Coordinates of C-alpha atoms and ligand atoms in Angstrom, one line a residue:
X1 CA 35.2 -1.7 -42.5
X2 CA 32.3 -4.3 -42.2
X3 CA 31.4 -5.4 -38.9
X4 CA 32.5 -8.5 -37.5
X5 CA 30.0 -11.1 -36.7
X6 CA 30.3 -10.9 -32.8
X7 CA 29.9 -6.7 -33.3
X8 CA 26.7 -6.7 -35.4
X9 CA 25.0 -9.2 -32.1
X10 CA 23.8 -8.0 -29.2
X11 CA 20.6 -6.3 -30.8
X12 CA 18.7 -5.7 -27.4
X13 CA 19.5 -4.8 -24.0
X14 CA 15.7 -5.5 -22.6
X15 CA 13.7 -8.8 -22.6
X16 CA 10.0 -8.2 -22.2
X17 CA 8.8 -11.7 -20.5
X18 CA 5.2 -12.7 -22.4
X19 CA 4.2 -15.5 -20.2
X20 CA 3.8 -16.2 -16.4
X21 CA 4.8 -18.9 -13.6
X22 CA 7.7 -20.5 -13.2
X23 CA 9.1 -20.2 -16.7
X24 CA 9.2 -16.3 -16.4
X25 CA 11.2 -16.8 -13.7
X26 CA 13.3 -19.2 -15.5
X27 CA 13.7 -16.9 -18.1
X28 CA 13.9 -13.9 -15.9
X29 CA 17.2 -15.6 -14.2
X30 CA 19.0 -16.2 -17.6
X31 CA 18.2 -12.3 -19.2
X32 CA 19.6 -11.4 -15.6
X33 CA 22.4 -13.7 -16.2
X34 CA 23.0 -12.3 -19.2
X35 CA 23.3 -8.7 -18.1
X36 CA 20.1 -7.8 -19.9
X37 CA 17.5 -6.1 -18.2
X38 CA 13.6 -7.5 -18.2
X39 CA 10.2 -6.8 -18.5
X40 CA 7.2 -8.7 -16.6
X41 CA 3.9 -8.4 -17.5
X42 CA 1.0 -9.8 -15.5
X43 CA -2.4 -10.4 -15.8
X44 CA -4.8 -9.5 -12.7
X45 CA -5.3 -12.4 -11.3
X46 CA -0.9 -12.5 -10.8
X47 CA -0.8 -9.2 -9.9
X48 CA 1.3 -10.6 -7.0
X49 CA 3.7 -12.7 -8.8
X50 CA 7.3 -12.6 -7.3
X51 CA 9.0 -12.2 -11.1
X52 CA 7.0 -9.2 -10.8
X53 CA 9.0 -7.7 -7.8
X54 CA 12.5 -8.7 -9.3
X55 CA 11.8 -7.6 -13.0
X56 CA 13.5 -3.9 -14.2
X57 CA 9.9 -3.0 -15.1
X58 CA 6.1 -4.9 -14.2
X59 CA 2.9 -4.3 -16.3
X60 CA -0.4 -5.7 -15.6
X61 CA -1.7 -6.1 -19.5
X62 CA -4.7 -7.4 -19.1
X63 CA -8.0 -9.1 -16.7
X64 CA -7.1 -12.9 -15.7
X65 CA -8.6 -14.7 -18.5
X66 CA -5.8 -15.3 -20.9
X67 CA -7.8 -14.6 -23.9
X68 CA -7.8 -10.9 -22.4
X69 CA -3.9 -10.9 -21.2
X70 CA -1.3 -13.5 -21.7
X71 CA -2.6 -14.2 -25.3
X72 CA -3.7 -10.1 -25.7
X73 CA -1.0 -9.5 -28.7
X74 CA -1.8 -6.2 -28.9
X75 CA -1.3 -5.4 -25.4
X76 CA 2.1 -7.2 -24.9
X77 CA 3.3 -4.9 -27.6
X78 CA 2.6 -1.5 -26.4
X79 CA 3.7 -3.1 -22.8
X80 CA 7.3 -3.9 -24.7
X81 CA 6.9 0.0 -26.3
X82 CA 6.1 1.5 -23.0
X83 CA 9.0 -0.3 -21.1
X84 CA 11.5 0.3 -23.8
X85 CA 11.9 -3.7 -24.6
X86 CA 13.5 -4.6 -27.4
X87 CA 12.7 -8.4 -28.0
X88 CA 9.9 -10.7 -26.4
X89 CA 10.3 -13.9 -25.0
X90 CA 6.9 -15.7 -25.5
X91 CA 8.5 -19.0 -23.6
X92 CA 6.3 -21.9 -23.7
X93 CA 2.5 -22.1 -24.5
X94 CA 0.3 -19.2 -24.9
X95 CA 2.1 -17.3 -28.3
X96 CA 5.1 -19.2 -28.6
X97 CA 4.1 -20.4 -31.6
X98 CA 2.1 -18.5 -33.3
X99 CA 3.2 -17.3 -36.6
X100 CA 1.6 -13.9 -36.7
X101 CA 2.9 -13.1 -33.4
X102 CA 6.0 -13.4 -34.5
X103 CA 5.6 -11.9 -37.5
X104 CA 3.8 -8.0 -35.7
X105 CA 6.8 -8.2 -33.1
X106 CA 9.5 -8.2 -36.0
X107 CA 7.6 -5.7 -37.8
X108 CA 7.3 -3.5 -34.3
X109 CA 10.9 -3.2 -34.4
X110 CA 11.6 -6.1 -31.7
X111 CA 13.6 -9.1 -32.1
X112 CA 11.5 -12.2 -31.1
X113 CA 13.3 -14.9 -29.1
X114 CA 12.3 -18.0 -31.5
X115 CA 12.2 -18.8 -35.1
X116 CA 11.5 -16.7 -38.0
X117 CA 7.6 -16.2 -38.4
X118 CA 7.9 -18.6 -41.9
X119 CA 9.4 -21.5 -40.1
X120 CA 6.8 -21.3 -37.0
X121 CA 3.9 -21.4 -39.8
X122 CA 5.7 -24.3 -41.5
X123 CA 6.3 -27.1 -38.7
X124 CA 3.0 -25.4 -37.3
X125 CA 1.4 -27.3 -40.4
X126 CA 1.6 -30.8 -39.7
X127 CA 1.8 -31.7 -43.0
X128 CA 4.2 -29.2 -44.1
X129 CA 6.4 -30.2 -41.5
X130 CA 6.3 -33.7 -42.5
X131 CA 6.9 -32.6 -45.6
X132 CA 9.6 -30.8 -44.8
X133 CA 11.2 -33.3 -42.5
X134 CA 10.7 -36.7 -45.3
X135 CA 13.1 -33.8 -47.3
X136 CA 15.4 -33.5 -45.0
X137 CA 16.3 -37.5 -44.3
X138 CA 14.5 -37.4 -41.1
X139 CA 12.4 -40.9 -40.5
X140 CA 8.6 -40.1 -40.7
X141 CA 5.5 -42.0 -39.8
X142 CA 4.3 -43.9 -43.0
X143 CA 1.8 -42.3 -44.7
X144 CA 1.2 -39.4 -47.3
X145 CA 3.0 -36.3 -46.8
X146 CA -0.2 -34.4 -48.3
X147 CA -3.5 -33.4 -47.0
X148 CA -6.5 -36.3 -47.8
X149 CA -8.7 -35.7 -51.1
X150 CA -12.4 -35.3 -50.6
X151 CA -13.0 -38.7 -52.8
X152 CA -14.2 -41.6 -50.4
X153 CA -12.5 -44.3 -53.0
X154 CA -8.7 -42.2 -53.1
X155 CA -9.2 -42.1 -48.8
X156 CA -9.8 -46.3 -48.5
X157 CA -6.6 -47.4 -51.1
X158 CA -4.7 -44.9 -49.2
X159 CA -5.5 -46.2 -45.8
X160 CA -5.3 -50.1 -47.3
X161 CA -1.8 -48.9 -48.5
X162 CA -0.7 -48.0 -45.3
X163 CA -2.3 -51.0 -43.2
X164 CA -4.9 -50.7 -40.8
X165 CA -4.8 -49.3 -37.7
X166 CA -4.4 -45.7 -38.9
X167 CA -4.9 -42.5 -37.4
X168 CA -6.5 -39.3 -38.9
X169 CA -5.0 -35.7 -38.0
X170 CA -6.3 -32.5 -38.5
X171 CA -3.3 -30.5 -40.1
X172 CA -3.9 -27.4 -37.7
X173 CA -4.3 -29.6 -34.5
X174 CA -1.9 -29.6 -31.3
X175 CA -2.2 -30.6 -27.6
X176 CA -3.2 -33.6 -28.4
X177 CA -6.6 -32.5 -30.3
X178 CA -8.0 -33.1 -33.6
X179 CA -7.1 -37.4 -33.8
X180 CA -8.7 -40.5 -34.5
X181 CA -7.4 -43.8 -34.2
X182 CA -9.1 -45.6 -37.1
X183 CA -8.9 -49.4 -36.3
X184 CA -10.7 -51.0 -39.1
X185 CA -12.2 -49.6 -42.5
X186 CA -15.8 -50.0 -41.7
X187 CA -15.0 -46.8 -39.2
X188 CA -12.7 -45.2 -41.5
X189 CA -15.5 -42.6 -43.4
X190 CA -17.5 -41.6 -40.1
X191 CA -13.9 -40.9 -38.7
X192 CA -12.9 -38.7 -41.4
X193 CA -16.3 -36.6 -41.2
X194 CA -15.8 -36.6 -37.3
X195 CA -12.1 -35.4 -37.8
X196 CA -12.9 -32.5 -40.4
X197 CA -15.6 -31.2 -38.2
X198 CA -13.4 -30.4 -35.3
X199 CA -10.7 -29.8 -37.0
X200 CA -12.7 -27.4 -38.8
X201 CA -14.2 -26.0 -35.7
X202 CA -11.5 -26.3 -33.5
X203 CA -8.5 -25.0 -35.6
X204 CA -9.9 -23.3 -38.5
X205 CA -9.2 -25.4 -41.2
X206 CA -10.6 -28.7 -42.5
X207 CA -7.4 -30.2 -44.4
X208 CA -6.6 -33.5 -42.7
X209 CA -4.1 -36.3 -43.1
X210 CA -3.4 -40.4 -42.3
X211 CA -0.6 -42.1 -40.9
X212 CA -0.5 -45.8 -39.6
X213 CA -1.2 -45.7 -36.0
X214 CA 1.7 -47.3 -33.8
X215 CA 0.5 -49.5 -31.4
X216 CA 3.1 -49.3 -28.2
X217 CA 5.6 -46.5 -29.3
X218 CA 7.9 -44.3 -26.7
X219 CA 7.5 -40.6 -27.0
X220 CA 11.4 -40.1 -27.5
X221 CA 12.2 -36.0 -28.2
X222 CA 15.5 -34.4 -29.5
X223 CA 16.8 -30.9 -28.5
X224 CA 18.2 -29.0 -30.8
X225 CA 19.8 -24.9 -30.9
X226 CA 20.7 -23.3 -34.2
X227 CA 22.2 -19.6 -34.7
X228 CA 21.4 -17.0 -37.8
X229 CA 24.6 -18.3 -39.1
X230 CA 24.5 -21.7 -40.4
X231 CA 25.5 -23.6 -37.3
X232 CA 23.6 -26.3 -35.7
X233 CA 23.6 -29.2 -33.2
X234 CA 21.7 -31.5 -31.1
X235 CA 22.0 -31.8 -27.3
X236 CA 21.4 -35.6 -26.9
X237 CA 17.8 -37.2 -26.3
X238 CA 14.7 -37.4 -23.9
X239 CA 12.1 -39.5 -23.0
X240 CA 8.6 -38.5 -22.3
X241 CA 6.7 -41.5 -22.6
X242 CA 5.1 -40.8 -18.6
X243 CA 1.7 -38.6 -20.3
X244 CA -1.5 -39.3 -19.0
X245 CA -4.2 -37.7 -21.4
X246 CA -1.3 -37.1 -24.0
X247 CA -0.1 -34.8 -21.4
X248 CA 3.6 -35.3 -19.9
X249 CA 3.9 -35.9 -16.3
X250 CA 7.5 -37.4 -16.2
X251 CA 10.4 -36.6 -18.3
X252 CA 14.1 -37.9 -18.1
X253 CA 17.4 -37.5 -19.9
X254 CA 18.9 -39.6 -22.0
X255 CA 16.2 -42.0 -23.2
X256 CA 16.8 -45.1 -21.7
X257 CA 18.1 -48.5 -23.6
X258 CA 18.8 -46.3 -26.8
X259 CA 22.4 -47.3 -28.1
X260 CA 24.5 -44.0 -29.6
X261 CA 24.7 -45.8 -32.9
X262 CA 20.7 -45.6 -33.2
X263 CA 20.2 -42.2 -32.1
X264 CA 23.6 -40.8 -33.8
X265 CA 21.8 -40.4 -37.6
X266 CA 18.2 -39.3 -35.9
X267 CA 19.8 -36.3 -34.4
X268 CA 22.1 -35.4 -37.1
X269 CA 19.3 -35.6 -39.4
X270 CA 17.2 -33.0 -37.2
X271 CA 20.3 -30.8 -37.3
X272 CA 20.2 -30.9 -41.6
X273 CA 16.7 -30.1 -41.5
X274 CA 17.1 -27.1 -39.0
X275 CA 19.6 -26.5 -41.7
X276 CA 17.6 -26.7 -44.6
X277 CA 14.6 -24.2 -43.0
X278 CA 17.0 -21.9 -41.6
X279 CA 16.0 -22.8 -38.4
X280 CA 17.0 -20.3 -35.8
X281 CA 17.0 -20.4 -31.6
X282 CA 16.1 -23.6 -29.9
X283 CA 13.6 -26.3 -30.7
X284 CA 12.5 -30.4 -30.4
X285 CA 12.3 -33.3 -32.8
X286 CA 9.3 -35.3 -31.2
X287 CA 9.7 -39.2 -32.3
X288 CA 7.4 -42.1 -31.8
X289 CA 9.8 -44.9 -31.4
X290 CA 8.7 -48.8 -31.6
X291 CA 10.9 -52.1 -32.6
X292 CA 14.2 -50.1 -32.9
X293 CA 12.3 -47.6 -35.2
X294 CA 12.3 -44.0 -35.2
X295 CA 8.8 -41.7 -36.5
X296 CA 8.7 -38.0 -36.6
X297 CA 5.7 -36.7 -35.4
X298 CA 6.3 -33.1 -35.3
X299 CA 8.2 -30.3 -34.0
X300 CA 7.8 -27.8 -31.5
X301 CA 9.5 -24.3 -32.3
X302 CA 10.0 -23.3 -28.8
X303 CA 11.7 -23.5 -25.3
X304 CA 9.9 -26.5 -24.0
X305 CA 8.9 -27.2 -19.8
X306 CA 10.9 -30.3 -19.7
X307 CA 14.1 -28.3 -21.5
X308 CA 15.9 -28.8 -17.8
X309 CA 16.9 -32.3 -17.7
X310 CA 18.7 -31.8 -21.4
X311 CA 20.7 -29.0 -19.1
X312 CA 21.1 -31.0 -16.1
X313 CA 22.9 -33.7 -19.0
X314 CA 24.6 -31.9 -21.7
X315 CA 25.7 -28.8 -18.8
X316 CA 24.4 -26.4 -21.7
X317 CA 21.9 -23.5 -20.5
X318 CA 19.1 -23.4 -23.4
X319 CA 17.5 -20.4 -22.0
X320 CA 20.8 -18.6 -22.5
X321 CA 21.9 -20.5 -25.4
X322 CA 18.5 -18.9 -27.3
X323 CA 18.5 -15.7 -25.8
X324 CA 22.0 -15.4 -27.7
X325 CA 21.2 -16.8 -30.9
X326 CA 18.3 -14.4 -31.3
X327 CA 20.8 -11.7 -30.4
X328 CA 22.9 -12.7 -33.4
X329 CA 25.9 -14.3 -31.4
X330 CA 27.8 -17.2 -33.3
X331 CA 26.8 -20.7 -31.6
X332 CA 29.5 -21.2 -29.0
X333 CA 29.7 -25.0 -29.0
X334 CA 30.3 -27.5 -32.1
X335 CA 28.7 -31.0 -31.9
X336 CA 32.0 -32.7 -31.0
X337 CA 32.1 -30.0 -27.5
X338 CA 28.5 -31.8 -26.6
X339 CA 28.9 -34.6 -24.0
X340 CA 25.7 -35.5 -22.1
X341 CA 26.6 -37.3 -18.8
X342 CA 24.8 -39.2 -16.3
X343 CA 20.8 -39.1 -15.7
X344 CA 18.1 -36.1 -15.2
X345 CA 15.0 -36.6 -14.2
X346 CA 12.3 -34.3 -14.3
X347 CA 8.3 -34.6 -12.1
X348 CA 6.2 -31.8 -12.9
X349 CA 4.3 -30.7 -9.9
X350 CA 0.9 -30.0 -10.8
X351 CA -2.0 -28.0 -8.1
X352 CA -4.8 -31.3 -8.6
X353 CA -6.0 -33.6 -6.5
X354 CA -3.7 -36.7 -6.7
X355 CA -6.5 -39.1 -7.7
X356 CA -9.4 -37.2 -9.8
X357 CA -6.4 -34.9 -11.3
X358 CA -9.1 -32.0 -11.1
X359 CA -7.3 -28.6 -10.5
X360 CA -6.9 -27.2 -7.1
X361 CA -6.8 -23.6 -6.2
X362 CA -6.1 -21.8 -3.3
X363 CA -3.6 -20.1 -1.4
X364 CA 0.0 -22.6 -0.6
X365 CA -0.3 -22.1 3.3
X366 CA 3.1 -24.3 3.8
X367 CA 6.2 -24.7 1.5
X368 CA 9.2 -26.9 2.0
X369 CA 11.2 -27.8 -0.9
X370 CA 13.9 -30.3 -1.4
X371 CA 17.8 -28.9 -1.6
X372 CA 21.0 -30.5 -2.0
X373 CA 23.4 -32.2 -5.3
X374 CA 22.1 -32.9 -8.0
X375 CA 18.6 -31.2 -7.0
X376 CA 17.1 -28.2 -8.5
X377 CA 13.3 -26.9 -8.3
X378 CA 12.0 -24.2 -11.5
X379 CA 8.8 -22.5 -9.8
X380 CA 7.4 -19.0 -9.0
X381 CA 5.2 -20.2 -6.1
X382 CA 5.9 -19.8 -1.8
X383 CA 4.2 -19.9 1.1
X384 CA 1.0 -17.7 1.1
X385 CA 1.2 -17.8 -3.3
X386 CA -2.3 -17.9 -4.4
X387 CA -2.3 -20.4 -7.2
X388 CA -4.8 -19.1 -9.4
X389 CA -7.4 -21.1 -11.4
X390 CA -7.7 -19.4 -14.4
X391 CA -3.9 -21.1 -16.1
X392 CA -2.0 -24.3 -16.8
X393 CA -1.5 -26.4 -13.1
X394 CA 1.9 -26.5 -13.1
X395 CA 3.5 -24.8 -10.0
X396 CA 7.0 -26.2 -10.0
X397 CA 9.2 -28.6 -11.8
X398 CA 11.8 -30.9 -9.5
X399 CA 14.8 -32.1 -11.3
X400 CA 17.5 -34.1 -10.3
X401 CA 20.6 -35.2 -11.5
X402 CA 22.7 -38.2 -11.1
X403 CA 25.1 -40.4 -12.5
X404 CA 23.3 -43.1 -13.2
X405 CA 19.5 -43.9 -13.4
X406 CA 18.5 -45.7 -11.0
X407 CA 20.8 -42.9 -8.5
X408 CA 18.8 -40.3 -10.3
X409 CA 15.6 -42.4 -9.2
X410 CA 16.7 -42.8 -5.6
X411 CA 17.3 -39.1 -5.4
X412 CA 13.9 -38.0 -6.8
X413 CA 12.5 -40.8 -4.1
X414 CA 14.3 -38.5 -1.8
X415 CA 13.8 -34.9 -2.9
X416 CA 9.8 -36.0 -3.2
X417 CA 9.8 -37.2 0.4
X418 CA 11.2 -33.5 0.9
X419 CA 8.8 -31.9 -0.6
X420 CA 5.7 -30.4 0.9
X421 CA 2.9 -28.3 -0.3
X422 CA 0.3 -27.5 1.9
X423 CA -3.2 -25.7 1.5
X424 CA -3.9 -26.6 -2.0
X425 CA -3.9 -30.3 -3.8
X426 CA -0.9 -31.5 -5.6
X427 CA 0.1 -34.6 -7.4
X428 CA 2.6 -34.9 -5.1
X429 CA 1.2 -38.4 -3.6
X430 CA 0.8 -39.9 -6.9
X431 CA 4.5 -38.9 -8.3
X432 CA 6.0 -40.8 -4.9
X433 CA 4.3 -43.9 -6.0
X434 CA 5.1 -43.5 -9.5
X435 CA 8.8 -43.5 -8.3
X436 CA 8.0 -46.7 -6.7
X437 CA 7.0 -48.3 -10.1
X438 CA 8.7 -51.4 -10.6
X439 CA 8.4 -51.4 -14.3
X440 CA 9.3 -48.0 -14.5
X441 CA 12.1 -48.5 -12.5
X442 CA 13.2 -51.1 -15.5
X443 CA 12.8 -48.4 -18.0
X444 CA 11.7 -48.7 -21.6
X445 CA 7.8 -47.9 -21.0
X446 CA 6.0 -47.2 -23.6
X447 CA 3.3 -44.0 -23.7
X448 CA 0.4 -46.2 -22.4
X449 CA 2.1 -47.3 -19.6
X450 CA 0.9 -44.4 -17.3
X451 CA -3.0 -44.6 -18.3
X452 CA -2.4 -48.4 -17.7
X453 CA -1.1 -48.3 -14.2
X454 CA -3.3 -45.2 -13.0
X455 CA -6.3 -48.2 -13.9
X456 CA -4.8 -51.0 -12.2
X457 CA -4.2 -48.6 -9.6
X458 CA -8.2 -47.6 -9.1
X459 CA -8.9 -51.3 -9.4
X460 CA -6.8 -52.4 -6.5
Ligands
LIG1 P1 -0.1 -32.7 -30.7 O1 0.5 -31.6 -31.6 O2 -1.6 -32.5 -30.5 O3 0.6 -32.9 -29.4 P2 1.2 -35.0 -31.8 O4 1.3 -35.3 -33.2 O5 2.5 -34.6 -31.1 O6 0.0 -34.1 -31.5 O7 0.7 -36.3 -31.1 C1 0.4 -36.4 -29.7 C2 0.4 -37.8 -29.2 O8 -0.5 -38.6 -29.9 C3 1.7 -38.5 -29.3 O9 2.6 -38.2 -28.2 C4 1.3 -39.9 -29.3 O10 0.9 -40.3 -27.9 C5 0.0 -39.9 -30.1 N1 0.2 -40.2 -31.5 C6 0.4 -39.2 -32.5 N2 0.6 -39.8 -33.7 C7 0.6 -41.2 -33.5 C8 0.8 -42.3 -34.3 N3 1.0 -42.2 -35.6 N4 0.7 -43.5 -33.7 C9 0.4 -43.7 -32.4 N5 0.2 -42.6 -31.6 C10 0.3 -41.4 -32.1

């Protein structure tokens, strides 16, 4: 007799964890959860990491400099041989989305907790994914969905046909790298030679392409989980316009001032196209949106840091939600079960120096951290934690939940004016003020906003 679909899942019993901080514990928690059994690996300089302690199995993989460790493919496999794993979590950063990655851990054996290798390597392509997205119905940024000729002439009527100001992309780029804003077309030629050298240098490959530049858009983001079988739906909408070098600081959920009937066809049009790749696991539709106006700018093919305030909203755990679709488990919700209520808010807490934003290590002497409804706080750090400079700032993530916005405000006011990190830097200072913000109190800033205040800010 065939097997049912439900008897064919459950294809691993032990998560190897590739990544470090407080999404491994994150991750940790859910496999746990889950009753599967997991795998931490460490570099040296996290040799003291508390996931370490409360994983089935720790492995020190590598010296601190990622290069050597966290992004060390070879090492996190025979880590997930030695300690009998079979699938890898890459969480955020670091491998998540790198195609051959996923490619040598399916061909090791193990299940890897994402998308198929092919649909990494196509939205990892910005113009693929553009492509691939102007297919699927999804509303794109207006421009060519191909990669600019060489020939100066084809480059200007292509840039007059879109309307000046236009921005120039390297293909391969990502964290906010490889870009050009191109205000006029006596700039446009010594921007595109500028472009293709980095791009070239930076990500390996010289192929570029234009879209207009928006002028004052939101960074508006949809989450969306697909199983191997054909079933897929969106878990309602975010807003991360707060970025400050095209970095978020700030995220909340749902975006605010969007009516249903605007968003509605965007997210059913991101669940066709994860349709139409064969999409698998979780994964966001980023959007520029300006004058009622939604732009795809790409997609990320991973669990994403601000992935709590979507579960603080819809009640749905993504961690568990991909964990189980990479198993081979039939989606257990339909788009009608998914109800997002009230507002999430979500401050990352970075170690830096509230006004210089330079990093800031050293051991956290003193720790207090907020508690009570509608508060929750993802991190791996506590007092006498040595926060480490060779990785990413972030030491903790505070989110709260409310049913309003402006209660979900007043109760990050509160759980910020709880928290206290001593011994080491944080942004803590600047997040309080932030929460202050008169115009962000309003809502509706666009992703200048933060840059713009930080000057006024200096000035004053
Ligand atoms: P990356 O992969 O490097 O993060 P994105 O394509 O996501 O690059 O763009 C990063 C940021 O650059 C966006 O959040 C936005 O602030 C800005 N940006 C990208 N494309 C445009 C555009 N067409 N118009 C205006 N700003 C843009």
């Amino acid at each position: 007799m065939p097997e049912t679909l439900e008897q064919s899942a459950g294809r691993f019993d032990t998560v190897l964890i590739a990544n470090r901080g407080e999404i491994a514990v994150r991750i940790q928690r859910a496999c746990r959860e889950l009753g599967l059994k997991t795998v931490a690996i460490c570099s040296e300089a996290d040799r003291q990491a508390p996931y370490g302690k409360t994983a089935d199995s720790f492995l020190c993989i590598g010296p601190s400099t990622a290069a050597k460790s966290y992004l060390n493919q070879d090492a996190i496999l025979l880590a997930a041989r030695l300690a009998g794993a079979g699938a890898i979590h890459p969480g955020y950063g670091f491998l998540s989305e790198n195609a051959a990655f996923a490619d040598a851990v399916e061909k090791a054996g193990l299940v890897f907790i994402g998308p198929t290798a092919s649909s990494i390597a196509i939205m990892g392509d910005k113009i693929s994914a553009k492509r691939a997205m102007m297919a699927a119905g999804v509303p794109c940024v207006p421009g060519p969905d191909t990669a600019l000729p060489d020939d100066p002439a084809t480059i200007e009527r292509i840039a007059l046909e879109i309307g000046y100001p236009v921005i120039i992309k390297a293909a391969g780029g990502g964290g906010g790298r490889g870009m050009r804003v191109v205000p006029k077309a006596d700039v446009l030629h010594e921007a595109i030679a500028l472009t293709r050298e980095e791009a070239r240098k930076a990500f390996g490959s010289r192929s570029l392409y234009m879209e207009k530049f928006l002028e004052h858009p939101r960074h508006i983001e949809i989450q969306v989980i697909c199983d191997d079988h054909g079933n897929a739906v969106w878990l309602g909408h975010r807003d991360c316009s707060m970025q400050r070098r095209h970095q978020k600081v700030v995220e909340e959920a749902p975006a605010p001032g969007i009516a249903p009937d605007t968003i509605q066809p965007v997210g059913l049009s991101c669940v066709q196209a994860c349709l139409q790749i064969g999409y698998r696991g979780v994964g966001t539709f980023e959007f520029l949106y300006e004058d009622g106006a939604f732009y795809f700018i790409e997609m990320n093919t991973r669990l994403q840091v601000e992935h709590p305030v979507t579960e603080m909203t819809s009640g749905v755990d993504i961690v568990q939600a991909q964990i189980r679709a990479a198993q081979g488990h039939v989606l257990d919700l339909i788009q009608g079960d998914v109800t997002c209520e009230g507002h999430s808010f979500e401050c990352r807490i970075n170690a830096e120096d509230p006004e210089t934003f330079l990093p800031s290590a050293g051991v956290v002497t003193h720790l207090a951290l907020p508690a009570g409804p509608g508060i929750r706080v993802d991190t791996h750090i506590h007092a006498g934690y040595k926060v480490s400079p060779y990785y990413d700032s972030l030491i903790a993530k505070l989110i709260v939940h409310a049913p309003t916005r402006a209660e979900a405000m007043a109760r990050m006011r509160e759980a910020l004016a709880g928290t206290e990190v001593e011994g080491i830097s944080t942004n803590i200072p600047f997040l309080r003020a932030l929460f202050e913000d008169g115009a962000f109190a309003q809502g509706e800033t666009d992703i200048h906003y933060l840059e713009q205040w930080l000057k006024l800010r200096r000035a004053a």
